[in-house]
CSV table of C-alpha atoms and ligand atoms in Angstrom, one decimal:
chain,number,residue,atom,x,y,z
A,233,MET,CA,21.0,0.9,-13.5
A,234,ASN,CA,23.0,-1.0,-10.9
A,235,LYS,CA,22.9,-2.1,-7.2
A,236,TYR,CA,23.1,1.5,-6.0
A,237,SER,CA,20.0,2.6,-8.1
A,238,PRO,CA,16.9,3.4,-6.1
A,239,ILE,CA,13.9,1.3,-5.2
A,240,GLY,CA,11.0,3.1,-6.6
A,241,VAL,CA,7.6,3.0,-4.8
A,242,PHE,CA,4.3,4.5,-5.9
A,243,ASP,CA,0.7,4.9,-4.6
A,244,SER,CA,-2.3,6.8,-5.6
A,245,GLY,CA,-1.2,9.0,-2.6
A,246,VAL,CA,0.4,9.2,0.8
A,247,GLY,CA,-0.8,5.6,2.0
A,248,GLY,CA,1.9,3.5,0.4
A,249,SER,CA,4.3,5.2,2.8
A,250,SER,CA,3.1,2.7,5.3
A,251,ILE,CA,4.4,0.2,2.9
A,252,TRP,CA,7.7,2.3,2.3
A,253,LYS,CA,8.2,2.1,6.1
A,254,GLU,CA,8.3,-1.6,6.0
A,255,ILE,CA,10.7,-1.6,2.9
A,256,HIS,CA,13.1,0.9,4.6
A,257,GLN,CA,13.2,-1.0,7.9
A,258,LEU,CA,14.0,-4.4,6.1
A,259,LEU,CA,16.4,-2.6,3.5
A,260,PRO,CA,17.9,0.4,5.5
A,261,ASN,CA,20.9,0.5,2.9
A,262,GLU,CA,18.8,1.0,-0.1
A,263,ASN,CA,18.0,4.6,-1.8
A,264,THR,CA,14.3,5.0,-2.4
A,265,ILE,CA,12.1,7.3,-4.5
A,266,TYR,CA,8.5,7.4,-3.5
A,267,LEU,CA,5.7,9.0,-5.7
A,268,ALA,CA,2.4,10.1,-4.1
A,269,ASP,CA,-0.1,10.5,-6.9
A,270,SER,CA,-2.4,12.5,-4.6
A,271,LYS,CA,-3.7,14.8,-7.4
A,272,ASN,CA,-5.3,11.7,-8.8
A,273,ALA,CA,-6.4,10.2,-5.5
A,274,PRO,CA,-8.6,8.3,-4.9
A,275,TYR,CA,-8.0,5.5,-7.5
A,276,GLY,CA,-10.6,3.3,-5.9
A,277,ASN,CA,-13.6,4.5,-7.8
A,278,LYS,CA,-11.8,4.8,-11.2
A,279,THR,CA,-12.2,2.6,-14.2
A,280,GLN,CA,-9.5,-0.1,-14.8
A,281,GLN,CA,-8.4,1.6,-17.9
A,282,HIS,CA,-7.9,4.7,-16.1
A,283,ILE,CA,-6.1,3.2,-13.0
A,284,THR,CA,-3.9,1.4,-15.6
A,285,GLU,CA,-3.0,4.7,-17.4
A,286,LEU,CA,-2.1,6.3,-14.0
A,287,SER,CA,0.0,3.4,-13.1
A,288,LEU,CA,1.9,3.4,-16.4
A,289,LYS,CA,2.6,7.1,-15.8
A,290,ASN,CA,4.0,6.5,-12.3
A,291,THR,CA,6.1,3.6,-13.3
A,292,GLN,CA,7.5,5.6,-16.2
A,293,GLU,CA,8.4,8.3,-14.1
A,294,LEU,CA,10.3,6.0,-11.6
A,295,ILE,CA,12.1,4.4,-14.4
A,296,ASN,CA,13.1,7.7,-16.0
A,297,ARG,CA,14.6,8.3,-12.5
A,298,GLY,CA,16.6,5.3,-12.7
A,299,CYS,CA,14.9,3.0,-10.4
A,300,LYS,CA,16.1,-0.7,-10.5
A,301,ILE,CA,12.6,-2.2,-9.1
A,302,VAL,CA,9.2,-0.7,-8.8
A,303,VAL,CA,6.9,-1.4,-6.0
A,304,VAL,CA,3.3,-0.7,-6.5
A,305,ALA,CA,2.3,0.2,-2.9
A,306,CYS,CA,-1.3,0.3,-4.0
A,307,ASN,CA,-3.9,-2.6,-3.9
A,308,THR,CA,-6.1,-0.9,-6.4
A,309,ALA,CA,-3.3,-0.4,-8.9
A,310,THR,CA,-2.1,-3.9,-8.3
A,311,THR,CA,-5.2,-5.8,-8.7
A,312,ASN,CA,-6.1,-3.6,-11.9
A,313,ALA,CA,-3.0,-3.1,-13.6
A,314,ILE,CA,0.1,-5.1,-12.6
A,315,SER,CA,0.0,-7.5,-15.6
A,316,VAL,CA,0.1,-4.5,-18.1
A,317,LEU,CA,3.0,-3.0,-16.1
A,318,ARG,CA,4.9,-6.3,-16.2
A,319,GLU,CA,4.1,-6.7,-19.9
A,320,LYS,CA,5.3,-3.1,-20.7
A,321,PHE,CA,8.5,-2.8,-18.4
A,322,SER,CA,11.3,-5.1,-18.1
A,323,ILE,CA,12.4,-4.3,-14.6
A,324,PRO,CA,10.9,-6.3,-11.8
A,325,ILE,CA,7.6,-4.9,-10.5
A,326,ILE,CA,6.2,-6.0,-7.1
A,327,GLY,CA,2.7,-5.6,-6.2
A,328,ILE,CA,0.7,-5.6,-3.0
A,329,GLU,CA,-2.6,-7.6,-2.5
A,330,PRO,CA,-4.9,-8.0,0.4
A,331,ALA,CA,-3.6,-10.7,2.8
A,332,ILE,CA,-6.5,-12.9,2.4
A,333,LYS,CA,-4.7,-16.1,2.3
A,334,PRO,CA,-3.1,-15.9,6.0
A,335,ALA,CA,-6.3,-14.7,7.3
A,336,ALA,CA,-8.3,-17.6,5.6
A,337,LEU,CA,-5.9,-20.2,6.9
A,338,GLN,CA,-5.7,-18.9,10.5
A,339,THR,CA,-9.4,-17.9,11.3
A,340,LYS,CA,-11.0,-20.1,13.9
A,341,HIS,CA,-14.3,-18.4,13.8
A,342,LYS,CA,-14.3,-19.1,9.9
A,343,SER,CA,-15.2,-15.6,9.4
A,344,ILE,CA,-13.0,-12.7,8.1
A,345,GLY,CA,-13.4,-9.1,7.3
A,346,ILE,CA,-11.8,-7.3,4.5
A,347,LEU,CA,-11.8,-3.5,4.1
A,348,ALA,CA,-10.6,-2.3,0.6
A,349,THR,CA,-11.6,-0.1,-2.1
A,350,LYS,CA,-14.3,-0.7,-4.6
A,351,GLY,CA,-11.5,-1.1,-7.3
A,352,THR,CA,-9.7,-3.7,-5.4
A,353,LEU,CA,-12.8,-5.8,-4.2
A,354,SER,CA,-14.5,-5.8,-7.8
A,355,SER,CA,-11.1,-6.8,-9.6
A,356,ASP,CA,-10.5,-10.2,-11.1
A,357,LEU,CA,-7.3,-10.8,-9.3
A,358,PHE,CA,-9.2,-10.4,-5.9
A,359,HIS,CA,-11.9,-12.7,-6.8
A,360,LYS,CA,-9.3,-15.3,-8.0
A,361,THR,CA,-7.5,-15.1,-4.8
A,362,ALA,CA,-10.7,-15.2,-2.5
A,363,GLY,CA,-11.9,-18.1,-4.7
A,364,ALA,CA,-8.6,-20.1,-4.2
A,365,PHE,CA,-8.3,-19.5,-0.4
A,366,ALA,CA,-11.4,-18.5,1.1
A,367,LYS,CA,-14.3,-20.4,-0.5
A,368,ASP,CA,-15.2,-22.4,2.8
A,369,ILE,CA,-15.3,-19.4,5.1
A,370,SER,CA,-17.4,-16.3,5.4
A,371,VAL,CA,-15.7,-13.1,4.1
A,372,ILE,CA,-17.4,-9.8,4.9
A,373,GLU,CA,-16.2,-7.4,2.1
A,374,ILE,CA,-16.6,-3.8,2.9
A,375,VAL,CA,-15.7,-0.8,0.8
A,376,GLY,CA,-14.0,1.7,2.7
A,377,GLU,CA,-15.6,4.7,0.8
A,378,GLY,CA,-14.5,8.1,2.0
A,379,LEU,CA,-11.4,6.8,4.1
A,380,VAL,CA,-8.9,7.6,1.6
A,381,PRO,CA,-9.7,11.2,1.0
A,382,LEU,CA,-9.7,11.8,4.7
A,383,ILE,CA,-6.2,10.2,5.2
A,384,GLU,CA,-5.0,12.3,2.3
A,385,ASN,CA,-6.2,15.4,4.3
A,386,GLY,CA,-4.5,14.2,7.3
A,387,GLU,CA,-7.8,13.8,9.1
A,388,LEU,CA,-6.9,10.6,11.0
A,389,ASP,CA,-8.7,11.6,14.1
A,390,SER,CA,-11.6,13.5,12.8
A,391,GLN,CA,-15.4,12.9,13.7
A,392,GLU,CA,-16.2,11.9,10.3
A,393,MET,CA,-13.3,9.2,10.5
A,394,THR,CA,-14.6,7.7,13.6
A,395,SER,CA,-18.3,7.4,12.2
A,396,LEU,CA,-17.1,6.0,9.1
A,397,LEU,CA,-14.9,3.4,10.8
A,398,LYS,CA,-17.9,2.5,13.2
A,399,LYS,CA,-20.2,2.0,10.2
A,400,TYR,CA,-17.8,-0.2,8.4
A,401,THR,CA,-16.7,-2.4,11.4
A,402,ALA,CA,-20.3,-2.8,12.6
A,403,PRO,CA,-21.2,-5.7,10.0
A,404,MET,CA,-18.0,-7.3,10.7
A,405,ILE,CA,-18.6,-7.4,14.4
A,406,ALA,CA,-22.1,-8.8,13.9
A,407,GLU,CA,-20.5,-11.6,11.9
A,408,ASN,CA,-18.1,-12.4,14.6
A,409,ILE,CA,-14.9,-12.0,12.5
A,410,ASP,CA,-11.6,-12.9,14.1
A,411,TYR,CA,-9.3,-11.4,11.4
A,412,LEU,CA,-9.6,-8.0,9.6
A,413,VAL,CA,-7.6,-7.9,6.4
A,414,LEU,CA,-6.7,-4.2,5.4
A,415,GLY,CA,-6.7,-4.4,1.5
A,416,CYS,CA,-5.6,-0.7,1.0
A,417,SER,CA,-2.2,0.6,1.8
A,418,HIS,CA,-3.8,3.8,3.4
A,419,TYR,CA,-5.4,1.8,6.1
A,420,PRO,CA,-2.5,0.6,8.2
A,421,TYR,CA,-2.6,4.3,9.3
A,422,LEU,CA,-6.0,3.6,11.0
A,423,ILE,CA,-5.0,0.5,13.1
A,424,PRO,CA,-4.8,2.3,16.4
A,425,ARG,CA,-8.4,3.7,15.8
A,426,LEU,CA,-9.7,0.3,14.5
A,427,LYS,CA,-8.4,-1.6,17.7
A,428,LYS,CA,-10.3,0.8,19.9
A,429,MET,CA,-13.5,-0.3,18.1
A,430,LEU,CA,-13.1,-4.1,17.4
A,431,PRO,CA,-13.3,-6.9,20.0
A,432,GLN,CA,-9.9,-7.8,21.5
A,433,HIS,CA,-9.8,-11.3,19.8
A,434,VAL,CA,-9.8,-9.6,16.2
A,435,THR,CA,-6.4,-9.7,14.5
A,436,ILE,CA,-5.7,-6.9,12.0
A,437,ILE,CA,-3.3,-7.9,9.2
A,438,ASP,CA,-2.1,-5.9,6.3
A,439,SER,CA,0.7,-6.8,3.5
A,440,GLY,CA,3.3,-4.4,4.3
A,441,GLN,CA,5.8,-6.9,5.6
A,442,ALA,CA,5.3,-9.5,3.0
A,443,VAL,CA,6.0,-6.9,0.4
A,444,ALA,CA,9.1,-5.8,1.8
A,445,ARG,CA,10.2,-9.5,2.1
A,446,GLN,CA,9.3,-10.1,-1.5
A,447,THR,CA,11.2,-6.8,-2.6
A,448,LYS,CA,14.3,-8.2,-0.9
A,449,ASN,CA,14.0,-11.8,-2.4
A,450,ILE,CA,13.9,-10.2,-5.8
A,451,LEU,CA,16.7,-7.8,-5.4
A,452,GLN,CA,18.7,-10.8,-4.0
A,453,GLN,CA,17.9,-13.0,-7.0
A,454,GLU,CA,18.8,-10.2,-9.4
A,455,ASN,CA,21.9,-9.6,-7.5
A,456,VAL,CA,21.2,-5.9,-7.1
A,457,LEU,CA,21.0,-5.7,-3.2
A,458,ASN,CA,22.7,-2.5,-2.1
A,459,ASP,CA,25.4,-3.4,0.3
A,460,SER,CA,26.9,0.2,0.6
A,461,LYS,CA,27.0,1.7,4.2
A,462,LYS,CA,26.6,5.2,2.8
A,463,THR,CA,23.6,7.1,4.2
A,464,PRO,CA,20.9,6.3,1.8
A,465,LYS,CA,18.9,8.9,-0.2
A,466,LEU,CA,15.2,8.8,0.6
A,467,GLN,CA,13.2,11.0,-1.6
A,468,PHE,CA,9.5,11.5,-1.4
A,469,PHE,CA,7.6,13.4,-4.2
A,470,THR,CA,4.0,14.4,-4.3
A,471,ASN,CA,2.0,16.3,-6.9
A,472,THR,CA,0.0,18.2,-4.4
A,473,SER,CA,0.9,19.7,-0.9
A,474,VAL,CA,3.7,18.2,1.2
A,475,ASN,CA,1.7,18.5,4.4
A,476,THR,CA,0.2,15.2,4.9
A,477,LEU,CA,3.4,13.3,3.9
A,478,GLN,CA,5.4,15.4,6.3
A,479,TYR,CA,2.9,14.5,9.0
A,480,LEU,CA,3.0,10.6,8.3
A,481,LEU,CA,6.8,10.8,8.1
A,482,GLN,CA,7.4,12.9,10.9
A,483,SER,CA,9.6,10.4,12.7
A,484,TYR,CA,11.9,9.9,9.6
A,485,SER,CA,12.2,13.9,9.0
A,486,GLU,CA,15.9,14.0,9.4
A,487,LYS,CA,16.6,11.3,6.8
A,488,THR,CA,14.0,12.0,4.1
A,489,THR,CA,13.3,14.8,1.7
A,490,ILE,CA,9.7,15.6,0.7
A,491,GLN,CA,9.0,17.8,-2.4
A,492,THR,CA,6.2,18.9,-4.7
A,493,LEU,CA,6.8,17.6,-8.2
A,494,ASP,CA,4.5,17.8,-11.3
A,495,PHE,CA,4.1,14.3,-12.8
B,511,DGL,N1,-3.6,3.0,-1.3
B,511,DGL,C1,-4.5,2.6,-2.3
B,511,DGL,C2,-4.8,1.0,-2.2
B,511,DGL,O1,-4.1,0.4,-1.6
B,511,DGL,C3,-5.5,3.6,-2.2
B,511,DGL,C4,-6.7,3.4,-3.1
B,511,DGL,C5,-7.3,4.7,-3.6
B,511,DGL,O2,-6.7,5.6,-3.9
B,511,DGL,O3,-8.6,4.6,-3.7
B,511,DGL,O4,-5.7,0.7,-2.7
């Protein structure tokens, strides 16, 4: 493993590609390998033990492929399994958590919304962060039940998506939130639809840029930033059909490869 080794990224499915885009934008020289464990999506309703087993399997696959760092581009896997991953593997592991701290610090209405999976909202790590930063404000926690399977199917504009989003944003609008935290890496793909439904004063935030910055910081610290000017190898693997990844990554189609792999 050296500075030319790839950055590994995994998610329960296609959603973490929203995080990959931020990483690639900040670190365009880096080789990357992305694993979409869509066969096992959604992770959000699984037990902590099951989420941990799947996260160990994905991380091992990325390490077997020579990755120098692993980004867990899944809030559910991070909040449930990151400490086990860090105990088991010696390479740096970066996680993603809902951006509750910046929302709590900036809200003027003292009311924020968070949309995430059941697995994330029920995790100890989430409660710890919410307890530390959001104890004096009102936090409307909504489980985005059903959203991940629709995104996995590429149904971003379906009637079902619209009615689920209306249902989930209604209690937040009623509580006059001014920040909406997206606590699932699939959800940034819903931002254009959410913007149409929410009042204009609501700011939507996710953690993609923060994760990319943290990845760069750690690579710098470890002295393994890739300074080569060679065209990077950008590989995507999914254990189901390539269709939705192809759709979400269409503007990168000339530089990426997307393949099915059994992992
Ligand atoms: N992208 C995952 C996350 O950030 C999706 C969770 C799921 O598979 O339910 O939480």
